[in-house]
PDB file of C-alpha atoms in Angstrom:
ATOM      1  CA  UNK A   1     -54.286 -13.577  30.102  1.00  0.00           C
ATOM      2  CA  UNK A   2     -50.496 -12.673  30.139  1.00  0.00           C
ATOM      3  CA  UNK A   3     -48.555 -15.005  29.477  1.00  0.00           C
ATOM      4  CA  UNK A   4     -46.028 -15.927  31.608  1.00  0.00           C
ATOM      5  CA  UNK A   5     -42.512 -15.893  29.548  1.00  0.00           C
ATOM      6  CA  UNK A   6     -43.417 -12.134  28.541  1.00  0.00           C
ATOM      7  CA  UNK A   7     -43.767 -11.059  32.309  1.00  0.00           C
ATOM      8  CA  UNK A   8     -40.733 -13.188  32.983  1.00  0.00           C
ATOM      9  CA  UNK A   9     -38.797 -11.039  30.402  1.00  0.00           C
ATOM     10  CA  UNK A  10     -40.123  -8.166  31.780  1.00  0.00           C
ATOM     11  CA  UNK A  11     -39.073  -8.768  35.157  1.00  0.00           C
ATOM     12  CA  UNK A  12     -35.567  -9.534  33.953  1.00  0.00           C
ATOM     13  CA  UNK A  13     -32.466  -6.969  33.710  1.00  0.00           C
ATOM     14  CA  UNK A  14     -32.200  -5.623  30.137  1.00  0.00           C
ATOM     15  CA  UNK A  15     -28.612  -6.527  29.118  1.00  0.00           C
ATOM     16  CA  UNK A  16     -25.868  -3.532  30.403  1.00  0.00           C
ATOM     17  CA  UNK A  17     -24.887  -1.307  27.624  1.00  0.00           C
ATOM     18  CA  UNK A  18     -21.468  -1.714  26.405  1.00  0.00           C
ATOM     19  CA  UNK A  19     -19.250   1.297  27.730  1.00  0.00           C
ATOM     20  CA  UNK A  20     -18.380   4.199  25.388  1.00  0.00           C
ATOM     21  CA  UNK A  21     -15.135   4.126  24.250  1.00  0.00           C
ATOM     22  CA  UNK A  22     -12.618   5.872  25.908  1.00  0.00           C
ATOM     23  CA  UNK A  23     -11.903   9.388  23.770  1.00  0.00           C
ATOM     24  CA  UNK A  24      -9.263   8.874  21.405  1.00  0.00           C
ATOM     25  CA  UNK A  25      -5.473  10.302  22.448  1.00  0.00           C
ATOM     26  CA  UNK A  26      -4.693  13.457  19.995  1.00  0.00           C
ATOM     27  CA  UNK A  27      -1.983  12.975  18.196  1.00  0.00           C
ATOM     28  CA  UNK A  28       0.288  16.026  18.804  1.00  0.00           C
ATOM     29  CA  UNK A  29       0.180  18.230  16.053  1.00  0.00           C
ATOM     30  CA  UNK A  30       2.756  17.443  12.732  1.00  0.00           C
ATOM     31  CA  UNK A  31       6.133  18.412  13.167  1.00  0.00           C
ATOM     32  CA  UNK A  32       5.915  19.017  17.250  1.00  0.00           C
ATOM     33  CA  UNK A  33       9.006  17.911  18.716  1.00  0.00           C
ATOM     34  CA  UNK A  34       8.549  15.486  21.178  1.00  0.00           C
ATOM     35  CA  UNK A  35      11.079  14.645  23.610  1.00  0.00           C
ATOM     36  CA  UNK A  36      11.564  10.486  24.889  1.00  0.00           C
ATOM     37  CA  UNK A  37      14.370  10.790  28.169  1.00  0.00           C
ATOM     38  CA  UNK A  38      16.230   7.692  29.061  1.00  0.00           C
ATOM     39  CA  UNK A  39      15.605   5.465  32.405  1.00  0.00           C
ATOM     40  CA  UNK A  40      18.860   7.530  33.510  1.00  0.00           C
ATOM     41  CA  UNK A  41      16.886  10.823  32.673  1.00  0.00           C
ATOM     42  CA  UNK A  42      19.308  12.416  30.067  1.00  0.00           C
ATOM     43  CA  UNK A  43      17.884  12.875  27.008  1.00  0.00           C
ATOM     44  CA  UNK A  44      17.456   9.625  24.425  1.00  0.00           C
ATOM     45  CA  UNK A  45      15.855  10.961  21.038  1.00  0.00           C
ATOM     46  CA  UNK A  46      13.966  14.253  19.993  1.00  0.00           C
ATOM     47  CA  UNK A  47      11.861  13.308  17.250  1.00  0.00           C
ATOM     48  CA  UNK A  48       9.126  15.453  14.673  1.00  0.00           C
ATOM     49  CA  UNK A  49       6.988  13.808  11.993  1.00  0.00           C
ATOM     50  CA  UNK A  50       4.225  14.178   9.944  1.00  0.00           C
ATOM     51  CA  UNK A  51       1.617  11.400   9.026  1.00  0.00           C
ATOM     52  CA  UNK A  52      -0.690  11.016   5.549  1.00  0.00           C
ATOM     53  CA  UNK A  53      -2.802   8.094   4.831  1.00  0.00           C
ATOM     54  CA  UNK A  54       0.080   6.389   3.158  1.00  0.00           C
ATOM     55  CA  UNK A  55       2.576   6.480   5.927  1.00  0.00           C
ATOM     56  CA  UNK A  56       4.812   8.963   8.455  1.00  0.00           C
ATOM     57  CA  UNK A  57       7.698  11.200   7.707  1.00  0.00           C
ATOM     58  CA  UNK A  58      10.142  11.776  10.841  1.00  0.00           C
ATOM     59  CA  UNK A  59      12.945  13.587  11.494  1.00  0.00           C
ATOM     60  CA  UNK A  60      14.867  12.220  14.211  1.00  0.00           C
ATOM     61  CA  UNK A  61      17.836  12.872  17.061  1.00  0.00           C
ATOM     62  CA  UNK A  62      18.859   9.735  19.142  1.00  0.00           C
ATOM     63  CA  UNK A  63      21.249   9.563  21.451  1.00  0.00           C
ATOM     64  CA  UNK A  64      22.930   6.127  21.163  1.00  0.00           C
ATOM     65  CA  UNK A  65      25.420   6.175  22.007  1.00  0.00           C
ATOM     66  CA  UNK A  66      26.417   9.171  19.158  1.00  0.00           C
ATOM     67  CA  UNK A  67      24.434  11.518  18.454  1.00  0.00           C
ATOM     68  CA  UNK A  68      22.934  10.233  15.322  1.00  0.00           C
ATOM     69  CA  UNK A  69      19.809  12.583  12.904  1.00  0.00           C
ATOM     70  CA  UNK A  70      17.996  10.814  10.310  1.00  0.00           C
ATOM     71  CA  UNK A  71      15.053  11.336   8.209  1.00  0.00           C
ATOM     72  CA  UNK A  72      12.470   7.798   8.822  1.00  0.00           C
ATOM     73  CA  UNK A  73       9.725   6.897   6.435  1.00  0.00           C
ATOM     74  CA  UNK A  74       7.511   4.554   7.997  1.00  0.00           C
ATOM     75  CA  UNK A  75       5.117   3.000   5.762  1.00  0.00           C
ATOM     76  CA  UNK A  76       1.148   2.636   6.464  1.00  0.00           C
ATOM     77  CA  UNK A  77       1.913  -0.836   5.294  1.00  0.00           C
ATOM     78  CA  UNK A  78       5.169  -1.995   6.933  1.00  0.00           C
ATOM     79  CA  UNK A  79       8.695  -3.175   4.798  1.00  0.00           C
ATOM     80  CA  UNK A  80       9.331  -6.308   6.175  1.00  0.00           C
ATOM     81  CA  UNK A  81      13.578  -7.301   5.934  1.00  0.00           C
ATOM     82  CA  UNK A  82      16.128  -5.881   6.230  1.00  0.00           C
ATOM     83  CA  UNK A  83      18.548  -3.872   2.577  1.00  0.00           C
ATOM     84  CA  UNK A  84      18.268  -0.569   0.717  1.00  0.00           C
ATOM     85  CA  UNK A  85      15.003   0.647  -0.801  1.00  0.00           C
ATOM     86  CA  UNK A  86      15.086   3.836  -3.609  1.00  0.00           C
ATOM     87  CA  UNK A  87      13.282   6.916  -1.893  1.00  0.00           C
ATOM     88  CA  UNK A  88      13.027  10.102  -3.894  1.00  0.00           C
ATOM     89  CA  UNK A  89      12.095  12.945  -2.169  1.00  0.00           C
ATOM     90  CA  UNK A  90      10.857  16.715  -3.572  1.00  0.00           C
ATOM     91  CA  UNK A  91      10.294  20.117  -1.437  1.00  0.00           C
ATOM     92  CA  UNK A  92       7.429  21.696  -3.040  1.00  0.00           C
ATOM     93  CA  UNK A  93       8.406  22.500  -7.175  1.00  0.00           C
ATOM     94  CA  UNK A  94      12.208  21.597  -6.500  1.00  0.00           C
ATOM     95  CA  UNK A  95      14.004  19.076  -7.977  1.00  0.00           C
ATOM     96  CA  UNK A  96      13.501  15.432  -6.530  1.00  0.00           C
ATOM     97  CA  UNK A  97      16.765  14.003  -4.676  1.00  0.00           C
ATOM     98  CA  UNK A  98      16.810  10.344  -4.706  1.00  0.00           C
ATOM     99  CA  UNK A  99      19.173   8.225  -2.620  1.00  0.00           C
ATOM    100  CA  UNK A 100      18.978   4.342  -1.700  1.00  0.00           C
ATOM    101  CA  UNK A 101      17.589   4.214   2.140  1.00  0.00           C
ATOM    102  CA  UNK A 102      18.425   1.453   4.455  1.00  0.00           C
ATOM    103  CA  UNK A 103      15.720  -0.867   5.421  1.00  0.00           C
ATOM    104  CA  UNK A 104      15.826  -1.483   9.385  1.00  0.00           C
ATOM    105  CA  UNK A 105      12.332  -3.091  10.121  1.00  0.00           C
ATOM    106  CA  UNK A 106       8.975  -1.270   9.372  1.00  0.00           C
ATOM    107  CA  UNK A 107      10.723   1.488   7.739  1.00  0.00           C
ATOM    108  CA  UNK A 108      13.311   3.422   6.023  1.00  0.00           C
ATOM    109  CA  UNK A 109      16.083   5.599   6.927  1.00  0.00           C
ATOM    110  CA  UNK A 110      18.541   8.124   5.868  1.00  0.00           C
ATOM    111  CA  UNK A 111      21.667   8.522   8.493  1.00  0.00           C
ATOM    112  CA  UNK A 112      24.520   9.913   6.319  1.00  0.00           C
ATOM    113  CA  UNK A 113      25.615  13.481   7.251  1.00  0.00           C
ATOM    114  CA  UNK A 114      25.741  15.156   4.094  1.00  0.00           C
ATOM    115  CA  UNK A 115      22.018  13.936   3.116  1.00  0.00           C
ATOM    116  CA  UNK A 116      20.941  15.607   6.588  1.00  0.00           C
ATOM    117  CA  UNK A 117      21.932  18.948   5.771  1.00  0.00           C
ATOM    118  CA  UNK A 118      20.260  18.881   2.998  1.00  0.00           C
ATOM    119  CA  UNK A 119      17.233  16.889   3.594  1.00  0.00           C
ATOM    120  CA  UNK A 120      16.869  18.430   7.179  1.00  0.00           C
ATOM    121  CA  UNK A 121      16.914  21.840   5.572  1.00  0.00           C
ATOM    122  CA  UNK A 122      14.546  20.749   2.222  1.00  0.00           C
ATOM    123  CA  UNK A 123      11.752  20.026   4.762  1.00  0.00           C
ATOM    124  CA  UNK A 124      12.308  22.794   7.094  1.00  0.00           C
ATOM    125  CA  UNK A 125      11.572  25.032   4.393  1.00  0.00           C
ATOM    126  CA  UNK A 126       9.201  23.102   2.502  1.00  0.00           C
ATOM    127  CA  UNK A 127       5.474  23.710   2.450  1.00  0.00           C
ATOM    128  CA  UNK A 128       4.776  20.397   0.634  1.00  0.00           C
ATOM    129  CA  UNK A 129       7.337  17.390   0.810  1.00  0.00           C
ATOM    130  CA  UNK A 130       6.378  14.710  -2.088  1.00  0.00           C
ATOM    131  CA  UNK A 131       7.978  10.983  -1.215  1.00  0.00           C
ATOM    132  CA  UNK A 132       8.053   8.329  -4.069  1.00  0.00           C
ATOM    133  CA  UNK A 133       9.184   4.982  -3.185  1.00  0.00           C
ATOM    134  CA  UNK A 134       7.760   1.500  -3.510  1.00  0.00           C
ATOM    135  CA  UNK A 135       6.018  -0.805  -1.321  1.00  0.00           C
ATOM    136  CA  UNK A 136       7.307  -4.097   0.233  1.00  0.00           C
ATOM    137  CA  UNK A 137       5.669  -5.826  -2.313  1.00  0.00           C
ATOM    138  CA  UNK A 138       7.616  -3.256  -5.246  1.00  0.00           C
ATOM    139  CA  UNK A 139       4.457  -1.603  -5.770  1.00  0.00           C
ATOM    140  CA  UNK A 140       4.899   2.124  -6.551  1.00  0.00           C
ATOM    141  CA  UNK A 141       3.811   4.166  -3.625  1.00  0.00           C
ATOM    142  CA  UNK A 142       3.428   8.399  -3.627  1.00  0.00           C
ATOM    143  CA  UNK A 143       3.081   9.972  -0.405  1.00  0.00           C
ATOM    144  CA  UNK A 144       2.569  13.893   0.311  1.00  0.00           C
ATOM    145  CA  UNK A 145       3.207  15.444   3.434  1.00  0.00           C
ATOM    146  CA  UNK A 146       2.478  18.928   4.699  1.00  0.00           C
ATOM    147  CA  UNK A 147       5.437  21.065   6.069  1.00  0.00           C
ATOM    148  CA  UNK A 148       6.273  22.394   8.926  1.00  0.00           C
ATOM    149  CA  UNK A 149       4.873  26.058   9.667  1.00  0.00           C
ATOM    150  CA  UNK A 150       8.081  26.997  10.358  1.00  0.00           C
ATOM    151  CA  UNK A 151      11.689  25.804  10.537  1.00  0.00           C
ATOM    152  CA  UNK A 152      11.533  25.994  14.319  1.00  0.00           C
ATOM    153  CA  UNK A 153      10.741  22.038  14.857  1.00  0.00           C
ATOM    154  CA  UNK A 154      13.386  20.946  12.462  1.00  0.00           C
ATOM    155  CA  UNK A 155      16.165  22.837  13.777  1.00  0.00           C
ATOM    156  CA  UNK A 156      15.077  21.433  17.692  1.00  0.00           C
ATOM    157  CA  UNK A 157      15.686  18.144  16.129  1.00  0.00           C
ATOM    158  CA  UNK A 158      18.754  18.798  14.569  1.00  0.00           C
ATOM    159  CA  UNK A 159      20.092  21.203  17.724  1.00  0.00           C
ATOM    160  CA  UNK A 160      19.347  18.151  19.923  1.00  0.00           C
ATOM    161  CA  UNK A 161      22.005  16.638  17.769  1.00  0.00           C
ATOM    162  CA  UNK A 162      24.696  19.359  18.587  1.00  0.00           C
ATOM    163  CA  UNK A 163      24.449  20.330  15.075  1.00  0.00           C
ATOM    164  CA  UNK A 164      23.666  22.875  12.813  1.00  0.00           C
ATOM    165  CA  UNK A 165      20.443  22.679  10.047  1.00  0.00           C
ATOM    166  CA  UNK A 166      21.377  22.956   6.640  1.00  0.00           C
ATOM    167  CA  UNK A 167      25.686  22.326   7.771  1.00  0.00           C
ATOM    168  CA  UNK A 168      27.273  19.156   7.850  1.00  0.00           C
ATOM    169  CA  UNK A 169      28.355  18.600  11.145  1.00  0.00           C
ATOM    170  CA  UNK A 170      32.607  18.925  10.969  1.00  0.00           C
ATOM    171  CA  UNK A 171      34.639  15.514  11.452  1.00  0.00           C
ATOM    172  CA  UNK A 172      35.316  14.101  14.939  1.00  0.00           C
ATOM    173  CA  UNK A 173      38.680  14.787  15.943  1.00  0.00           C
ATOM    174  CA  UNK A 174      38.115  10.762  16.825  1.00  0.00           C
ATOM    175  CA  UNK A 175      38.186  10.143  13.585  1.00  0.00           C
ATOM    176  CA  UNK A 176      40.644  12.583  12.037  1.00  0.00           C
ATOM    177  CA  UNK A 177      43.524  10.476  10.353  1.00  0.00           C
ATOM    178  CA  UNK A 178      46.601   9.939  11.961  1.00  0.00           C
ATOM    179  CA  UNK A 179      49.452  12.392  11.117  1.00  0.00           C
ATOM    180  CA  UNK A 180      52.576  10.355   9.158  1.00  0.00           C
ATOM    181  CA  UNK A 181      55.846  10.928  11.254  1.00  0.00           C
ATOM    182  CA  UNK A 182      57.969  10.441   8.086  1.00  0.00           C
ATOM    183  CA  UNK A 183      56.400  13.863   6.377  1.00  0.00           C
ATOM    184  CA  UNK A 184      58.097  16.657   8.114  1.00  0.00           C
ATOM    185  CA  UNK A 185      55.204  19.628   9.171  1.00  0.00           C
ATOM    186  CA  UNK A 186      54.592  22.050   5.921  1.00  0.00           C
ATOM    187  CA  UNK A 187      55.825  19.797   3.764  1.00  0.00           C
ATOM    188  CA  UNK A 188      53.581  17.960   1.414  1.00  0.00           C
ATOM    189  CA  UNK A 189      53.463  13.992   1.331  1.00  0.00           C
TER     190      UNK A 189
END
């Protein structure tokens, strides 16, 4: 005799299998530019980066409303806050160059024009880019990044900028100085 629960269970639907999950989204490849347009369809930023398991390297053009390029390191584990935080970057065997960041958010940036030409140019040409910084707790933290095949992505970036890669970008004529009327032309002040 059978009993009756098993043929019940028998009877019954089996439970539905849970859906596979959808494929993951590839990443594009490091140091592809991608390109993010504004709702008024100009161009906003051109960005290229790199990621390793302790965080992402980018290289950056936004449009807003200058045309501003920075190098962005954006943690695994987020900064929290806002100040300056030590980074010291190295191109392969070179020398490290180490500059105080600003802290805006997750991550940390480098804006000033000067640094660009050189740090836009460093990984360009780099074939390994070491960072050393700390954590958001002040924990050392080492990062290596592979670069770029070629110097082709970097100099998008920059170009998107209206600039030049490895030249500092020459003063706006916006922010030249004013010429004193008192000093007669030729003549030193």
């Amino acid at each position: 005799m059978i009993p009756l629960v098993w043929l019940l269970a028998q009877a019954a639907p089996s439970p539905a299998k849970p859906a596979a999950p959808p494929p993951p989204v590839a990443a594009a490849p490091a140091w592809t530019p991608v390109e993010r347009a504004s709702a008024a369809g100009g161009t906003r930023s051109v960005s290229a980066a790199a990621n390793a398991p302790g965080g992402r390297l980018v290289v950056r053009c936004d449009h807003a409303p200058d045309a501003v390029v920075s190098v962005q390191f954006i943690p695994r584990d987020p900064y929290r806050g806002f100040g300056v935080q030590p980074v010291s970057l190295r191109f392969d065997d070179g020398t490290a160059l180490i500059d105080n960041w600003e802290l805006l958010g997750a991550g940390a940036i480098e804006r000033e024009e000067r640094a660009m030409a050189t740090l836009t140019m460093g990984i360009a040409h780099a074939r390994r880019i070491s960072l050393r910084t700390v954590d958001h707790a002040g924990a050392p933290l080492d990062v290596s990044f592979e670069g770029p095949a070629s110097e082709a992505p970097i100099r998008r970036v920059v170009e998107a900028c209206g600039q030049v890669l490895g030249k500092v970008a020459p003063p706006s004529p916006d922010l030249a100085p004013p010429a004193d009327p008192a000093t007669p032309p030729g003549k030193p002040s």
